[in-house]
Short mmCIF file of N, CA and C in Angstrom, two decimals:
data_model
loop_
_atom_site.label_atom_id
_atom_site.label_comp_id
_atom_site.label_asym_id
_atom_site.label_seq_id
_atom_site.Cartn_x
_atom_site.Cartn_y
_atom_site.Cartn_z
N UNK A 87 12.55 -2.42 0.94
CA UNK A 87 12.25 -1.09 1.44
C UNK A 87 12.52 -1.03 2.95
N UNK A 88 12.07 -2.05 3.69
CA UNK A 88 12.29 -2.04 5.14
C UNK A 88 13.77 -2.03 5.47
N UNK A 89 14.58 -2.74 4.68
CA UNK A 89 16.03 -2.77 4.95
C UNK A 89 16.61 -1.36 4.82
N UNK A 90 16.14 -0.62 3.84
CA UNK A 90 16.63 0.75 3.66
C UNK A 90 16.26 1.62 4.85
N UNK A 91 15.12 1.33 5.47
CA UNK A 91 14.68 2.14 6.60
C UNK A 91 15.46 1.81 7.88
N UNK A 92 16.15 0.68 7.89
CA UNK A 92 16.93 0.33 9.07
C UNK A 92 18.22 1.13 9.15
N UNK A 93 18.60 1.78 8.05
CA UNK A 93 19.76 2.65 8.05
C UNK A 93 19.45 3.89 8.86
N UNK A 94 20.41 4.37 9.60
CA UNK A 94 20.14 5.57 10.41
C UNK A 94 19.63 6.73 9.56
N UNK A 95 18.67 7.46 10.11
CA UNK A 95 18.10 8.63 9.41
C UNK A 95 19.15 9.71 9.27
N UNK A 96 19.06 10.47 8.17
CA UNK A 96 20.02 11.54 7.94
C UNK A 96 19.55 12.86 8.53
N UNK A 97 18.27 12.96 8.83
CA UNK A 97 17.74 14.18 9.41
C UNK A 97 17.64 14.04 10.92
N UNK A 98 17.09 15.04 11.55
CA UNK A 98 16.93 14.97 13.00
C UNK A 98 15.95 13.86 13.39
N UNK A 99 16.24 13.12 14.45
CA UNK A 99 15.34 12.04 14.86
C UNK A 99 14.02 12.60 15.39
N UNK A 100 12.97 11.83 15.23
CA UNK A 100 11.66 12.22 15.75
C UNK A 100 10.99 10.96 16.28
N UNK A 101 10.88 10.83 17.60
CA UNK A 101 10.29 9.61 18.16
C UNK A 101 8.79 9.46 17.87
N UNK A 102 8.19 10.48 17.28
CA UNK A 102 6.76 10.42 16.97
C UNK A 102 6.48 10.01 15.52
N UNK A 103 7.52 9.63 14.78
CA UNK A 103 7.36 9.18 13.39
C UNK A 103 8.18 7.91 13.21
N UNK A 104 7.53 6.85 12.73
CA UNK A 104 8.20 5.56 12.56
C UNK A 104 7.85 5.00 11.18
N UNK A 105 8.69 5.30 10.20
CA UNK A 105 8.43 4.89 8.82
C UNK A 105 8.44 3.37 8.66
N UNK A 106 9.33 2.67 9.36
CA UNK A 106 9.39 1.21 9.25
C UNK A 106 8.10 0.59 9.78
N UNK A 107 7.59 1.08 10.90
CA UNK A 107 6.33 0.56 11.45
C UNK A 107 5.19 0.87 10.50
N UNK A 108 5.21 2.05 9.90
CA UNK A 108 4.16 2.40 8.95
C UNK A 108 4.14 1.42 7.78
N UNK A 109 5.29 1.15 7.20
CA UNK A 109 5.34 0.24 6.05
C UNK A 109 4.93 -1.18 6.45
N UNK A 110 5.32 -1.62 7.62
CA UNK A 110 4.93 -2.96 8.09
C UNK A 110 3.41 -3.03 8.26
N UNK A 111 2.84 -2.04 8.93
CA UNK A 111 1.39 -2.02 9.15
C UNK A 111 0.61 -1.82 7.86
N UNK A 112 1.13 -1.00 6.95
CA UNK A 112 0.46 -0.80 5.66
C UNK A 112 0.43 -2.12 4.89
N UNK A 113 1.51 -2.87 4.92
CA UNK A 113 1.55 -4.16 4.25
C UNK A 113 0.54 -5.13 4.87
N UNK A 114 0.47 -5.17 6.19
CA UNK A 114 -0.52 -6.01 6.88
C UNK A 114 -1.95 -5.57 6.51
N UNK A 115 -2.18 -4.27 6.51
CA UNK A 115 -3.51 -3.74 6.23
C UNK A 115 -3.96 -4.10 4.82
N UNK A 116 -3.09 -3.99 3.86
CA UNK A 116 -3.45 -4.28 2.47
C UNK A 116 -3.80 -5.77 2.32
N UNK A 117 -3.07 -6.64 2.99
CA UNK A 117 -3.39 -8.08 2.96
C UNK A 117 -4.74 -8.34 3.65
N UNK A 118 -4.98 -7.67 4.76
CA UNK A 118 -6.22 -7.81 5.52
C UNK A 118 -7.41 -7.31 4.71
N UNK A 119 -7.20 -6.27 3.93
CA UNK A 119 -8.24 -5.59 3.17
C UNK A 119 -8.79 -6.41 2.02
N UNK A 120 -7.95 -7.18 1.36
CA UNK A 120 -8.33 -7.81 0.10
C UNK A 120 -9.63 -8.62 0.18
N UNK A 121 -9.84 -9.50 1.15
CA UNK A 121 -11.12 -10.24 1.18
C UNK A 121 -12.29 -9.41 1.72
N UNK A 122 -12.04 -8.15 2.06
CA UNK A 122 -13.07 -7.29 2.65
C UNK A 122 -13.54 -6.22 1.68
N UNK A 123 -13.25 -6.40 0.41
CA UNK A 123 -13.72 -5.47 -0.61
C UNK A 123 -15.08 -5.95 -1.08
N UNK A 124 -16.07 -5.08 -1.00
CA UNK A 124 -17.46 -5.46 -1.21
C UNK A 124 -18.01 -5.08 -2.57
N UNK A 125 -18.89 -5.92 -3.07
CA UNK A 125 -19.66 -5.57 -4.27
C UNK A 125 -20.71 -4.53 -3.89
N UNK A 126 -21.37 -3.99 -4.88
CA UNK A 126 -22.45 -3.03 -4.63
C UNK A 126 -23.52 -3.67 -3.75
N UNK A 127 -23.95 -4.89 -4.08
CA UNK A 127 -24.99 -5.57 -3.30
C UNK A 127 -24.54 -5.83 -1.86
N UNK A 128 -23.30 -6.27 -1.68
CA UNK A 128 -22.80 -6.53 -0.33
C UNK A 128 -22.73 -5.24 0.48
N UNK A 129 -22.29 -4.16 -0.14
CA UNK A 129 -22.21 -2.86 0.54
C UNK A 129 -23.60 -2.42 1.00
N UNK A 130 -24.58 -2.51 0.12
CA UNK A 130 -25.95 -2.11 0.45
C UNK A 130 -26.49 -2.97 1.59
N UNK A 131 -26.27 -4.28 1.51
CA UNK A 131 -26.77 -5.20 2.54
C UNK A 131 -26.14 -4.90 3.89
N UNK A 132 -24.83 -4.74 3.94
CA UNK A 132 -24.16 -4.45 5.22
C UNK A 132 -24.56 -3.08 5.75
N UNK A 133 -24.70 -2.09 4.87
CA UNK A 133 -25.04 -0.73 5.30
C UNK A 133 -26.39 -0.68 6.01
N UNK A 134 -27.26 -1.61 5.71
CA UNK A 134 -28.61 -1.64 6.32
C UNK A 134 -28.63 -2.28 7.70
N UNK A 135 -27.56 -2.95 8.08
CA UNK A 135 -27.54 -3.63 9.37
C UNK A 135 -27.41 -2.63 10.51
N UNK A 136 -28.10 -2.87 11.61
CA UNK A 136 -28.00 -1.97 12.77
C UNK A 136 -26.57 -1.93 13.31
N UNK A 137 -26.14 -0.74 13.68
CA UNK A 137 -24.83 -0.56 14.28
C UNK A 137 -23.68 -0.42 13.31
N UNK A 138 -23.92 -0.63 12.02
CA UNK A 138 -22.86 -0.49 11.03
C UNK A 138 -22.59 1.00 10.80
N UNK A 139 -21.32 1.36 10.75
CA UNK A 139 -20.91 2.75 10.53
C UNK A 139 -20.38 2.87 9.11
N UNK A 140 -20.93 3.80 8.36
CA UNK A 140 -20.37 4.13 7.05
C UNK A 140 -19.49 5.36 7.27
N UNK A 141 -18.22 5.22 6.97
CA UNK A 141 -17.28 6.31 7.22
C UNK A 141 -16.85 6.94 5.89
N UNK A 142 -17.04 8.24 5.80
CA UNK A 142 -16.60 9.02 4.64
C UNK A 142 -15.45 9.89 5.12
N UNK A 143 -14.25 9.65 4.61
CA UNK A 143 -13.06 10.37 5.07
C UNK A 143 -12.67 11.52 4.14
N UNK A 144 -13.58 11.92 3.26
CA UNK A 144 -13.30 13.04 2.37
C UNK A 144 -13.47 14.36 3.12
N UNK A 145 -13.05 15.44 2.48
CA UNK A 145 -13.20 16.76 3.09
C UNK A 145 -14.67 17.07 3.33
N UNK A 146 -14.94 17.96 4.26
CA UNK A 146 -16.31 18.33 4.59
C UNK A 146 -17.01 18.96 3.37
N UNK A 147 -16.28 19.73 2.58
CA UNK A 147 -16.87 20.37 1.40
C UNK A 147 -17.34 19.31 0.40
N UNK A 148 -16.50 18.33 0.13
CA UNK A 148 -16.87 17.26 -0.80
C UNK A 148 -17.99 16.41 -0.21
N UNK A 149 -17.91 16.13 1.07
CA UNK A 149 -18.94 15.35 1.76
C UNK A 149 -20.30 16.06 1.68
N UNK A 150 -20.33 17.35 1.99
CA UNK A 150 -21.59 18.09 1.96
C UNK A 150 -22.19 18.11 0.55
N UNK A 151 -21.33 18.13 -0.46
CA UNK A 151 -21.82 18.18 -1.84
C UNK A 151 -22.49 16.86 -2.23
N UNK A 152 -21.88 15.73 -1.87
CA UNK A 152 -22.46 14.44 -2.27
C UNK A 152 -21.82 13.33 -1.44
N UNK A 153 -22.66 12.55 -0.79
CA UNK A 153 -22.15 11.41 -0.02
C UNK A 153 -23.19 10.30 0.02
N UNK A 154 -22.70 9.10 0.28
CA UNK A 154 -23.58 7.96 0.48
C UNK A 154 -24.50 8.31 1.64
N UNK A 155 -25.76 7.97 1.52
CA UNK A 155 -26.73 8.33 2.55
C UNK A 155 -26.39 7.64 3.88
N UNK A 156 -26.35 8.47 4.92
CA UNK A 156 -26.20 7.96 6.28
C UNK A 156 -24.81 7.80 6.84
N UNK A 157 -23.75 8.37 6.26
CA UNK A 157 -22.43 8.12 6.82
C UNK A 157 -22.04 9.11 7.92
N UNK A 158 -20.94 8.76 8.54
CA UNK A 158 -20.24 9.64 9.46
C UNK A 158 -19.10 10.25 8.66
N UNK A 159 -18.90 11.54 8.79
CA UNK A 159 -17.79 12.18 8.09
C UNK A 159 -16.67 12.48 9.07
N UNK A 160 -15.50 11.97 8.78
CA UNK A 160 -14.29 12.30 9.53
C UNK A 160 -13.19 12.47 8.50
N UNK A 161 -12.87 13.73 8.22
CA UNK A 161 -11.85 14.05 7.23
C UNK A 161 -10.58 13.27 7.55
N UNK A 162 -9.98 12.67 6.53
CA UNK A 162 -8.78 11.86 6.73
C UNK A 162 -7.71 12.60 7.53
N UNK A 163 -7.52 13.87 7.25
CA UNK A 163 -6.48 14.62 7.97
C UNK A 163 -6.82 14.84 9.43
N UNK A 164 -8.07 14.59 9.81
CA UNK A 164 -8.49 14.74 11.21
C UNK A 164 -8.51 13.41 11.98
N UNK A 165 -8.07 12.34 11.34
CA UNK A 165 -8.02 11.05 12.04
C UNK A 165 -6.89 11.08 13.06
N UNK A 166 -7.27 11.02 14.33
CA UNK A 166 -6.33 11.02 15.44
C UNK A 166 -6.85 10.06 16.51
N UNK A 167 -6.06 9.81 17.52
CA UNK A 167 -6.50 8.97 18.62
C UNK A 167 -7.79 9.54 19.21
N UNK A 168 -7.81 10.83 19.49
CA UNK A 168 -8.99 11.45 20.12
C UNK A 168 -10.21 11.44 19.22
N UNK A 169 -10.05 11.79 17.94
CA UNK A 169 -11.21 11.84 17.06
C UNK A 169 -11.80 10.44 16.86
N UNK A 170 -10.96 9.44 16.74
CA UNK A 170 -11.46 8.08 16.58
C UNK A 170 -12.16 7.59 17.85
N UNK A 171 -11.61 7.95 19.01
CA UNK A 171 -12.27 7.58 20.27
C UNK A 171 -13.65 8.21 20.38
N UNK A 172 -13.81 9.38 19.79
CA UNK A 172 -15.10 10.07 19.82
C UNK A 172 -16.06 9.53 18.76
N UNK A 173 -15.59 9.42 17.53
CA UNK A 173 -16.45 9.06 16.40
C UNK A 173 -16.65 7.55 16.28
N UNK A 174 -15.60 6.78 16.57
CA UNK A 174 -15.66 5.32 16.45
C UNK A 174 -15.11 4.67 17.72
N UNK A 175 -15.80 4.83 18.84
CA UNK A 175 -15.25 4.32 20.10
C UNK A 175 -15.15 2.80 20.18
N UNK A 176 -15.98 2.08 19.41
CA UNK A 176 -15.97 0.62 19.44
C UNK A 176 -15.08 0.08 18.32
N UNK A 177 -13.90 -0.41 18.68
CA UNK A 177 -12.98 -0.92 17.66
C UNK A 177 -13.48 -2.20 17.00
N UNK A 178 -14.54 -2.80 17.54
CA UNK A 178 -15.11 -4.00 16.94
C UNK A 178 -16.31 -3.70 16.04
N UNK A 179 -16.70 -2.43 15.96
CA UNK A 179 -17.84 -2.06 15.12
C UNK A 179 -17.54 -2.38 13.66
N UNK A 180 -18.59 -2.71 12.91
CA UNK A 180 -18.44 -2.90 11.47
C UNK A 180 -18.40 -1.53 10.82
N UNK A 181 -17.34 -1.26 10.07
CA UNK A 181 -17.14 0.04 9.42
C UNK A 181 -17.05 -0.18 7.91
N UNK A 182 -17.84 0.58 7.16
CA UNK A 182 -17.79 0.55 5.71
C UNK A 182 -17.14 1.84 5.23
N UNK A 183 -16.22 1.72 4.30
CA UNK A 183 -15.58 2.91 3.74
C UNK A 183 -15.75 2.94 2.22
N UNK A 184 -15.66 4.14 1.67
CA UNK A 184 -15.68 4.34 0.22
C UNK A 184 -14.91 5.62 -0.05
N UNK A 185 -14.60 5.87 -1.33
CA UNK A 185 -13.88 7.11 -1.67
C UNK A 185 -14.28 7.59 -3.06
N UNK A 186 -13.67 8.66 -3.47
CA UNK A 186 -13.93 9.25 -4.79
C UNK A 186 -13.80 8.22 -5.91
N UNK A 187 -12.81 7.35 -5.81
CA UNK A 187 -12.53 6.41 -6.88
C UNK A 187 -13.54 5.26 -6.95
N UNK A 188 -14.51 5.24 -6.05
CA UNK A 188 -15.58 4.25 -6.14
C UNK A 188 -16.74 4.73 -7.00
N UNK A 189 -16.76 6.02 -7.31
CA UNK A 189 -17.90 6.57 -8.03
C UNK A 189 -17.43 7.53 -9.12
N UNK A 190 -18.16 7.53 -10.21
CA UNK A 190 -17.85 8.42 -11.34
C UNK A 190 -19.09 9.22 -11.70
N UNK A 191 -18.93 10.14 -12.61
CA UNK A 191 -20.02 10.99 -13.11
C UNK A 191 -20.40 12.09 -12.13
N UNK A 192 -19.52 12.39 -11.19
CA UNK A 192 -19.74 13.51 -10.26
C UNK A 192 -18.37 14.13 -10.00
N UNK A 193 -17.79 14.77 -11.01
CA UNK A 193 -16.41 15.24 -10.91
C UNK A 193 -16.16 16.32 -9.86
N UNK A 194 -17.17 17.11 -9.53
CA UNK A 194 -16.94 18.14 -8.51
C UNK A 194 -16.85 17.52 -7.11
N UNK A 195 -17.84 16.79 -6.66
CA UNK A 195 -17.76 16.26 -5.29
C UNK A 195 -16.90 15.01 -5.18
N UNK A 196 -16.68 14.30 -6.30
CA UNK A 196 -15.91 13.06 -6.25
C UNK A 196 -14.89 13.02 -7.37
N UNK A 197 -13.92 13.93 -7.34
CA UNK A 197 -12.89 13.92 -8.39
C UNK A 197 -12.00 12.70 -8.24
N UNK A 198 -11.63 12.11 -9.36
CA UNK A 198 -10.79 10.91 -9.34
C UNK A 198 -9.40 11.24 -8.81
N UNK A 199 -8.87 10.33 -8.03
CA UNK A 199 -7.49 10.43 -7.55
C UNK A 199 -6.65 9.45 -8.36
N UNK A 200 -5.35 9.60 -8.31
CA UNK A 200 -4.48 8.59 -8.90
C UNK A 200 -4.81 7.26 -8.23
N UNK A 201 -4.81 6.18 -8.98
CA UNK A 201 -5.24 4.90 -8.42
C UNK A 201 -4.37 4.44 -7.25
N UNK A 202 -3.10 4.77 -7.27
CA UNK A 202 -2.23 4.38 -6.16
C UNK A 202 -2.39 5.30 -4.95
N UNK A 203 -3.15 6.38 -5.12
CA UNK A 203 -3.37 7.33 -4.02
C UNK A 203 -4.84 7.38 -3.62
N UNK A 204 -5.61 6.35 -3.99
CA UNK A 204 -7.03 6.32 -3.65
C UNK A 204 -7.20 6.42 -2.13
N UNK A 205 -8.15 7.21 -1.72
CA UNK A 205 -8.37 7.45 -0.29
C UNK A 205 -8.72 6.17 0.46
N UNK A 206 -9.35 5.20 -0.21
CA UNK A 206 -9.65 3.93 0.45
C UNK A 206 -8.40 3.29 1.02
N UNK A 207 -7.31 3.33 0.26
CA UNK A 207 -6.07 2.69 0.71
C UNK A 207 -5.55 3.34 1.98
N UNK A 208 -5.50 4.65 1.99
CA UNK A 208 -5.00 5.38 3.16
C UNK A 208 -5.94 5.23 4.35
N UNK A 209 -7.24 5.30 4.10
CA UNK A 209 -8.21 5.18 5.19
C UNK A 209 -8.17 3.79 5.80
N UNK A 210 -8.16 2.77 4.96
CA UNK A 210 -8.12 1.40 5.47
C UNK A 210 -6.85 1.19 6.28
N UNK A 211 -5.72 1.61 5.74
CA UNK A 211 -4.44 1.46 6.43
C UNK A 211 -4.45 2.20 7.76
N UNK A 212 -4.99 3.40 7.77
CA UNK A 212 -5.03 4.18 9.00
C UNK A 212 -5.91 3.51 10.05
N UNK A 213 -7.11 3.10 9.66
CA UNK A 213 -8.00 2.43 10.62
C UNK A 213 -7.37 1.14 11.15
N UNK A 214 -6.74 0.39 10.27
CA UNK A 214 -6.06 -0.84 10.68
C UNK A 214 -4.95 -0.52 11.69
N UNK A 215 -4.18 0.51 11.41
CA UNK A 215 -3.09 0.92 12.29
C UNK A 215 -3.61 1.30 13.68
N UNK A 216 -4.79 1.91 13.73
CA UNK A 216 -5.39 2.30 15.01
C UNK A 216 -6.11 1.14 15.70
N UNK A 217 -6.10 -0.04 15.10
CA UNK A 217 -6.65 -1.23 15.77
C UNK A 217 -8.02 -1.67 15.32
N UNK A 218 -8.58 -1.06 14.28
CA UNK A 218 -9.89 -1.47 13.77
C UNK A 218 -9.68 -2.62 12.79
N UNK A 219 -10.36 -3.74 13.03
CA UNK A 219 -10.19 -4.91 12.17
C UNK A 219 -11.47 -5.34 11.47
N UNK A 220 -12.58 -4.68 11.76
CA UNK A 220 -13.86 -5.04 11.17
C UNK A 220 -14.26 -4.00 10.12
N UNK A 221 -13.31 -3.67 9.26
CA UNK A 221 -13.49 -2.64 8.24
C UNK A 221 -13.71 -3.32 6.89
N UNK A 222 -14.67 -2.80 6.14
CA UNK A 222 -14.96 -3.30 4.80
C UNK A 222 -14.96 -2.12 3.84
N UNK A 223 -14.57 -2.40 2.61
CA UNK A 223 -14.41 -1.33 1.62
C UNK A 223 -15.30 -1.58 0.41
N UNK A 224 -15.98 -0.53 -0.04
CA UNK A 224 -16.72 -0.62 -1.29
C UNK A 224 -15.70 -0.84 -2.39
N UNK A 225 -15.88 -1.87 -3.21
CA UNK A 225 -14.87 -2.23 -4.19
C UNK A 225 -15.00 -1.60 -5.57
N UNK A 226 -16.16 -1.73 -6.24
CA UNK A 226 -16.22 -1.32 -7.65
C UNK A 226 -16.27 0.19 -7.86
N UNK A 227 -16.11 0.56 -9.12
CA UNK A 227 -16.27 1.95 -9.55
C UNK A 227 -17.61 2.03 -10.27
N UNK A 228 -18.55 2.77 -9.70
CA UNK A 228 -19.91 2.83 -10.22
C UNK A 228 -20.29 4.26 -10.57
N UNK A 229 -21.25 4.38 -11.44
CA UNK A 229 -21.79 5.70 -11.77
C UNK A 229 -22.73 6.15 -10.66
N UNK A 230 -22.60 7.38 -10.21
CA UNK A 230 -23.53 7.90 -9.20
C UNK A 230 -24.93 8.02 -9.79
N UNK A 231 -25.03 8.01 -11.11
CA UNK A 231 -26.33 8.16 -11.77
C UNK A 231 -27.09 6.84 -11.85
N UNK A 232 -26.40 5.71 -11.78
CA UNK A 232 -27.08 4.42 -11.96
C UNK A 232 -26.93 3.46 -10.79
N UNK A 233 -26.04 3.74 -9.86
CA UNK A 233 -25.88 2.83 -8.73
C UNK A 233 -27.16 2.76 -7.89
N UNK A 234 -27.35 1.65 -7.22
CA UNK A 234 -28.48 1.49 -6.31
C UNK A 234 -28.15 1.99 -4.91
N UNK A 235 -26.92 2.43 -4.71
CA UNK A 235 -26.53 3.03 -3.43
C UNK A 235 -27.13 4.43 -3.37
N UNK A 236 -27.77 4.74 -2.27
CA UNK A 236 -28.43 6.05 -2.12
C UNK A 236 -27.43 7.13 -1.74
N UNK A 237 -27.60 8.30 -2.35
CA UNK A 237 -26.77 9.45 -2.07
C UNK A 237 -27.62 10.61 -1.57
N UNK A 238 -26.95 11.54 -0.91
CA UNK A 238 -27.58 12.80 -0.53
C UNK A 238 -26.51 13.89 -0.56
N UNK A 239 -26.96 15.14 -0.58
CA UNK A 239 -26.05 16.27 -0.61
C UNK A 239 -26.58 17.38 -1.48
N UNK A 240 -25.77 18.42 -1.62
CA UNK A 240 -26.20 19.61 -2.35
C UNK A 240 -25.88 19.57 -3.84
N UNK A 241 -25.09 18.61 -4.27
CA UNK A 241 -24.68 18.50 -5.68
C UNK A 241 -25.89 18.25 -6.56
N UNK A 242 -26.04 19.03 -7.61
CA UNK A 242 -27.22 18.92 -8.48
C UNK A 242 -26.90 18.25 -9.81
N UNK A 243 -25.70 17.76 -9.99
CA UNK A 243 -25.31 17.17 -11.27
C UNK A 243 -25.75 15.74 -11.47
N UNK A 244 -26.57 15.22 -10.58
CA UNK A 244 -27.00 13.81 -10.69
C UNK A 244 -28.20 13.66 -11.56
#
């Protein structure tokens, strides 16, 4: 894939978009991510530690309906240099992420995504690209009705 990207672009050049760098960093991020996928117990234990940030990158509407108790919400489409400097100024902070595909039985606030398009993958890659290396991801797919992870929000289907 990278070799194909070394061929000159057919459209107008844009110095603000670098597909080859994206693919290189995404590959690094995915390798970095694998040992940082947490079980339910590990997620709960880390979430209780002082200074740990739980980041929910879903839309505000989905977040308001149902989210893990205590997170910071930063919609994925709003991740920028400035927003990260405001919301996550310490690049060494421990950050926990989760997405719709980590939880089931709440189709309105947490609709399933295609597995190759899970928000965890994009969020982890994005945070890695911005220089965050202390990121951990909730790994399993659990029922919101039986998990020991605490939730809050306006969703009444639980």
